[in-house]
Coordinates of N, CA and C in Angstrom, one line a residue:
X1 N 0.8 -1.2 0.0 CA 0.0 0.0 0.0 C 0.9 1.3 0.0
X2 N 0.4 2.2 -0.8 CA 1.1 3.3 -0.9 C 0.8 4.2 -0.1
X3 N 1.6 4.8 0.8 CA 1.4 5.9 2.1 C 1.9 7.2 1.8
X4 N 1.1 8.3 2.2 CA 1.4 9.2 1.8 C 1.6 9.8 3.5
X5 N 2.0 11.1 3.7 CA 2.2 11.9 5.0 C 1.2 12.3 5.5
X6 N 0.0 13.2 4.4 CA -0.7 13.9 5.3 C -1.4 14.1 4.1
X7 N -2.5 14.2 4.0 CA -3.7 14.3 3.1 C -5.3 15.6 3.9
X8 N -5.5 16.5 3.2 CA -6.5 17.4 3.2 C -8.0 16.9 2.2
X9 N -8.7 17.0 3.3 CA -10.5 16.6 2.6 C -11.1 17.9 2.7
X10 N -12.3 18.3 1.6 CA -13.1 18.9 2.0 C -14.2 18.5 2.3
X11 N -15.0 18.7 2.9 CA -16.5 18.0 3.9 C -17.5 19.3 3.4
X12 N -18.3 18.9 2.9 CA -19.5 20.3 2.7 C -20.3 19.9 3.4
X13 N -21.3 21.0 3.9 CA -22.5 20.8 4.4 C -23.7 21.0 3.4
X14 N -24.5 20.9 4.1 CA -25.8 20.6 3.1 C -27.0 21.1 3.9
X15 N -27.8 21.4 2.5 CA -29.8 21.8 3.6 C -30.7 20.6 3.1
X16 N -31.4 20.4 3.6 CA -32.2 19.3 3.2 C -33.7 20.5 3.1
X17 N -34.1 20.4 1.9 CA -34.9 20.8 1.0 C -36.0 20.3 1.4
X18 N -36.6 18.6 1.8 CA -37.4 17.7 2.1 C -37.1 16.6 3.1
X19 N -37.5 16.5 3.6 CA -37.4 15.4 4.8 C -38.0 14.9 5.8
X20 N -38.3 13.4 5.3 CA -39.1 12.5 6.4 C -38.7 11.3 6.5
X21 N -39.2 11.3 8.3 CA -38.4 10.4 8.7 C -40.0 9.0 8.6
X22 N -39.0 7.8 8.4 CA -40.2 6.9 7.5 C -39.7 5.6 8.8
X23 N -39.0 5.7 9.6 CA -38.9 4.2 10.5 C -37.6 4.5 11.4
X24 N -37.1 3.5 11.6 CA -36.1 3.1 12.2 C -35.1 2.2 12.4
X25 N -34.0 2.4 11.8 CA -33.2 1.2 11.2 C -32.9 0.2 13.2
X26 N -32.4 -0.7 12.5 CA -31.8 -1.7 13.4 C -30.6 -0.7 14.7
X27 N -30.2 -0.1 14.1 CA -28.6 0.6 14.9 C -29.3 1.7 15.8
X28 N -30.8 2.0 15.9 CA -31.5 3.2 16.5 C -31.5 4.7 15.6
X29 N -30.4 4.8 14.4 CA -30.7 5.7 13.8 C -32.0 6.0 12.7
X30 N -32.6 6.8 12.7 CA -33.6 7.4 11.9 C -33.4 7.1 10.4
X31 N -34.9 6.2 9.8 CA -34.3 6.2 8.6 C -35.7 7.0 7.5
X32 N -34.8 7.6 7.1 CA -34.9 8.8 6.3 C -35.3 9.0 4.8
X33 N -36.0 9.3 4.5 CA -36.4 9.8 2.9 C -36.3 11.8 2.7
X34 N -35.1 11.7 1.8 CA -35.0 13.3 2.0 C -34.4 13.7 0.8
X35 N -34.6 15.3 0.2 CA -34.1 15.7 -0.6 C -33.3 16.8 -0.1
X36 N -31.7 17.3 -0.5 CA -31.2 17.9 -0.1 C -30.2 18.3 -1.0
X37 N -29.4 19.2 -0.8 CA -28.6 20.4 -1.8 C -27.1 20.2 -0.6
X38 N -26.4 19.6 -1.4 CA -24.7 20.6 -0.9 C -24.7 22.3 -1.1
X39 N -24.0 23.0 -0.4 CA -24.0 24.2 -0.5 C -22.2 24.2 -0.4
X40 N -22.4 25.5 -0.4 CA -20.7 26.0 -0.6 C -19.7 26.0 0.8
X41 N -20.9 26.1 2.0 CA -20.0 25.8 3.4 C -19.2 24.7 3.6
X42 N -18.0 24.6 3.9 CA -17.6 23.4 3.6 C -16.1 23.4 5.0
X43 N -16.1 22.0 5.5 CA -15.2 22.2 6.6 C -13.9 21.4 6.1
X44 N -12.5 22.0 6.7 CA -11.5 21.4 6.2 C -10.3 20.4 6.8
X45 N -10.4 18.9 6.7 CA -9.9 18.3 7.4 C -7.9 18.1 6.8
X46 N -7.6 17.9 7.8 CA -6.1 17.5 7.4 C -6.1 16.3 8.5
X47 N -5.5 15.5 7.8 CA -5.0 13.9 8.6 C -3.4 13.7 8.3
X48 N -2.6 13.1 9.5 CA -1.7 13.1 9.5 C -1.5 11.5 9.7
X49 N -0.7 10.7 9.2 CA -0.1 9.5 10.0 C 0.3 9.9 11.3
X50 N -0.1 9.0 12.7 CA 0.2 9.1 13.0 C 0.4 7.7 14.0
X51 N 1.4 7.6 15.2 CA 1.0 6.2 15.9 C -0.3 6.2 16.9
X52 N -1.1 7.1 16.8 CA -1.3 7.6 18.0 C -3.0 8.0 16.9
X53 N -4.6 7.8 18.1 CA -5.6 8.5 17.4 C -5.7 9.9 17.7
X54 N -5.8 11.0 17.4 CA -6.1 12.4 18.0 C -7.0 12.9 17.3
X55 N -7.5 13.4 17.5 CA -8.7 14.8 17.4 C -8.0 16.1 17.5
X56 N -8.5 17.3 16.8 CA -8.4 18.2 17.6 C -9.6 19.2 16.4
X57 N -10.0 20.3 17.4 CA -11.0 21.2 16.5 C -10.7 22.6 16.7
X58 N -9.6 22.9 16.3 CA -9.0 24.7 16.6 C -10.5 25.7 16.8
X59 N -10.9 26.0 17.9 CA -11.7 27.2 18.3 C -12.8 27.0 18.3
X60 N -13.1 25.5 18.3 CA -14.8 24.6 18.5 C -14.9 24.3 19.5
X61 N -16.0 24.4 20.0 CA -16.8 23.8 21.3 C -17.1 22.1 21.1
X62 N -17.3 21.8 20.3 CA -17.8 20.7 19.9 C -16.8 19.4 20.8
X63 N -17.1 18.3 21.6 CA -16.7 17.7 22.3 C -15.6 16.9 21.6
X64 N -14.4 16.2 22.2 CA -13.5 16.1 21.1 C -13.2 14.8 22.4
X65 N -14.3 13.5 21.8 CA -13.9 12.3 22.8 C -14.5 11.3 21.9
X66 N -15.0 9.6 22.3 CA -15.2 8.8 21.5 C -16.5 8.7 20.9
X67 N -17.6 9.5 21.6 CA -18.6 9.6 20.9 C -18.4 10.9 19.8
X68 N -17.4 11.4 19.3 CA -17.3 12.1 18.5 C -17.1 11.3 16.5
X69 N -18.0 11.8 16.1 CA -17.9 11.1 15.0 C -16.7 10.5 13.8
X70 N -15.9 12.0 13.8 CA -15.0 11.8 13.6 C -13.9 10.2 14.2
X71 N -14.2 10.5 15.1 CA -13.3 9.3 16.4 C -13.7 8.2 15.8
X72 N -15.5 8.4 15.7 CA -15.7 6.8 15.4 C -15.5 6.3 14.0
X73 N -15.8 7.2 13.3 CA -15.2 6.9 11.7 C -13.6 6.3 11.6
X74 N -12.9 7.1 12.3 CA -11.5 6.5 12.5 C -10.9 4.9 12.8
X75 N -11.8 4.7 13.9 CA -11.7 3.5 14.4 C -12.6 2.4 13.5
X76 N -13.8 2.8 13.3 CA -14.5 2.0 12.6 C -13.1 1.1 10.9
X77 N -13.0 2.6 10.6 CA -11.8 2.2 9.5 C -10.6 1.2 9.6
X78 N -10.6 1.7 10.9 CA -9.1 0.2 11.6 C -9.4 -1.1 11.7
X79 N -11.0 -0.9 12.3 CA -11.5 -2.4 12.2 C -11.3 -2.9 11.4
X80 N -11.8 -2.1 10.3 CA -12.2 -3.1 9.1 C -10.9 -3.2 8.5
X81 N -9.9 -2.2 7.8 CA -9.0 -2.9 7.3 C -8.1 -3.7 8.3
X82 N -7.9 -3.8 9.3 CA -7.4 -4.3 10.3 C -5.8 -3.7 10.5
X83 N -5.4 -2.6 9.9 CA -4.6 -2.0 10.2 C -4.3 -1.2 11.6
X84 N -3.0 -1.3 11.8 CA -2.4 -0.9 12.9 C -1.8 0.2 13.2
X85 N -2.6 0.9 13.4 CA -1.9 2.5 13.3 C -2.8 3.6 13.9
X86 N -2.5 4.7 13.7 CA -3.3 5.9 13.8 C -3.3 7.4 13.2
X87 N -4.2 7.9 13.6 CA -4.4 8.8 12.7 C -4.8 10.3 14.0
X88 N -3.6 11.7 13.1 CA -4.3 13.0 13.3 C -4.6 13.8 13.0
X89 N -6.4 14.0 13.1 CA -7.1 14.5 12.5 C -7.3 15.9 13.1
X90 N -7.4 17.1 12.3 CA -7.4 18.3 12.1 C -8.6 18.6 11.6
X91 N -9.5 19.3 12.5 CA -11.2 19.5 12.0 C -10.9 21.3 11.7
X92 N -11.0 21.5 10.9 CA -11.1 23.7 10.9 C -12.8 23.8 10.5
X93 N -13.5 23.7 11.9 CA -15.2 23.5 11.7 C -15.3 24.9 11.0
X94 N -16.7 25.2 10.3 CA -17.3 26.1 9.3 C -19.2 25.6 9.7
X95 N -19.3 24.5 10.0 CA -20.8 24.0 9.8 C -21.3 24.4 11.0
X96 N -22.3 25.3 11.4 CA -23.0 25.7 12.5 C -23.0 23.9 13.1
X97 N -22.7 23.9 14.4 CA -23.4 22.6 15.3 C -24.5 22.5 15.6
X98 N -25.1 21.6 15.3 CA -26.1 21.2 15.3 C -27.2 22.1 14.5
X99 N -27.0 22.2 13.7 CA -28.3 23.0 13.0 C -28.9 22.0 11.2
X100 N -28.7 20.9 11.5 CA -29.0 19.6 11.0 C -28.6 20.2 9.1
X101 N -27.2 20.3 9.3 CA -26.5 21.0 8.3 C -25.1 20.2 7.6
X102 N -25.5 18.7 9.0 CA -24.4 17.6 8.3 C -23.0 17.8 8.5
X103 N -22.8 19.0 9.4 CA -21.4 18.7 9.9 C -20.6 18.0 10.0
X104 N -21.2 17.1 11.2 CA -20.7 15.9 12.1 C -20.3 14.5 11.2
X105 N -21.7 14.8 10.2 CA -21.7 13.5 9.2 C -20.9 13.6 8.5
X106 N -20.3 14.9 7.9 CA -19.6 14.7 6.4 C -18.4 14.8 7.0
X107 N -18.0 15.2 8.7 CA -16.6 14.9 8.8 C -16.2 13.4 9.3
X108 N -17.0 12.7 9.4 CA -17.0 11.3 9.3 C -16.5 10.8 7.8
X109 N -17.5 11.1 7.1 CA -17.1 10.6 6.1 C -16.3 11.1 5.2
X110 N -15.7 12.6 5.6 CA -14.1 12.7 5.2 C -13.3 12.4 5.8
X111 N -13.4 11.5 7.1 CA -12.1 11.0 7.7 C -12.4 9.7 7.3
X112 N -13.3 9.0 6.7 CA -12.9 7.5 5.8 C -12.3 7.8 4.4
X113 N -12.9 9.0 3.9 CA -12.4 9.4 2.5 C -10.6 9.5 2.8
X114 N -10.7 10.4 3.3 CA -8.5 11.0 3.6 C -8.2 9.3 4.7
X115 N -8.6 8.9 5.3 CA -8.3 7.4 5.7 C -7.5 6.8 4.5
X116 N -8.9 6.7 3.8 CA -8.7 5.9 2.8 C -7.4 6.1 1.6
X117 N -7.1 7.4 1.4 CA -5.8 7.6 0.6 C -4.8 8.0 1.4
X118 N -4.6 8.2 2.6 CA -3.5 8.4 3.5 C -3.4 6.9 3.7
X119 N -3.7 6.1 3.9 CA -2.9 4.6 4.3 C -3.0 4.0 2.9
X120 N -3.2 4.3 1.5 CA -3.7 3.8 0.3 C -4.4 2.6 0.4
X121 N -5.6 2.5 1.2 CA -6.1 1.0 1.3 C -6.9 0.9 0.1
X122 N -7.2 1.9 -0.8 CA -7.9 1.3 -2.1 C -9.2 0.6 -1.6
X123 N -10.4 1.4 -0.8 CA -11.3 1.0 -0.2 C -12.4 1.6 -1.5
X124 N -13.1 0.7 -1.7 CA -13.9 1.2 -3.3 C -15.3 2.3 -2.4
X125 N -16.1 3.0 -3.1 CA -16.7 3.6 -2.3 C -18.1 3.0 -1.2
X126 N -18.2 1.6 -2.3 CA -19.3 0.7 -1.3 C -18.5 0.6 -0.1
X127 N -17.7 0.4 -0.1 CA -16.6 -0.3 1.5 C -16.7 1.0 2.1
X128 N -16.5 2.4 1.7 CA -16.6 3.4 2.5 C -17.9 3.4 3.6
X129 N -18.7 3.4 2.3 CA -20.2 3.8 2.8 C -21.1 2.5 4.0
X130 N -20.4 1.4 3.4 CA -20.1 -0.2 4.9 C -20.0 0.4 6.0
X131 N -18.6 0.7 5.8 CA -17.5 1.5 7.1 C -18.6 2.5 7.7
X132 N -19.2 3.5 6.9 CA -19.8 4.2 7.4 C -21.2 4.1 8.4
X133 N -22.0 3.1 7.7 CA -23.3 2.9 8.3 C -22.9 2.4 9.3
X134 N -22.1 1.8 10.3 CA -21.8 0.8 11.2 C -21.7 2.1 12.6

């Protein structure tokens, strides 16, 4: 696998245009029928190899522990490839908290995306989106 040092994602946020919630998956999350728009707000992650998992959110309130999404996207990622290592992640937030604008989500799923070519696991996007739902 080819390793790179340090890799930069952008994460956009989004409005959701339409949305209803239709049940309730197995995991307790809401499952959802919605229409929504990316917009131009967009947060900027940097990941670093590292041996070590870290967090950090320069000038956010937002809690920086394992229920933190980011965190769990991280680890979720280790499981599965079963790699041994870690990773530090650099959040520069832009997405109001909590104002159901996808923050949280899309920096999850830029820390599987920059995961994914910082360790070069060549995870196709169904395996991201696996990784993800979990």
């Amino acid at each position: 696998m080819q390793q790179r040092k340090s890799v930069t994602v952008l994460a956009p946020a989004k409005l959701n245009l339409a949305l209803d919630v239709v049940g309730t998956m197995p995991n307790g999350y809401h499952d959802l029928d919605m229409v929504m728009q990316a917009i131009d707000l967009q947060e900027r992650l940097v990941l670093r190899r590292s041996p070590y998992l870290n967090l950090r959110m320069p000038g956010s309130f937002v809690p920086v522990n394992n229920k933190n999404t980011a965190i769990k996207a991280a680890l979720a990622f280790f499981d599965y490839t079963g790699l041994l290592a870690g990773v530090d992640i650099t959040i520069h937030k832009a997405v109001p908290v909590r104002a159901g604008m996808a923050g949280g989500s899309a920096d999850a799923a830029g820390v599987l995306v920059g995961m994914n070519e910082l360790y070069g696991a060549k995870l196709s996007m169904s395996e991201l989106c696996a990784i993800g739902a979990t």
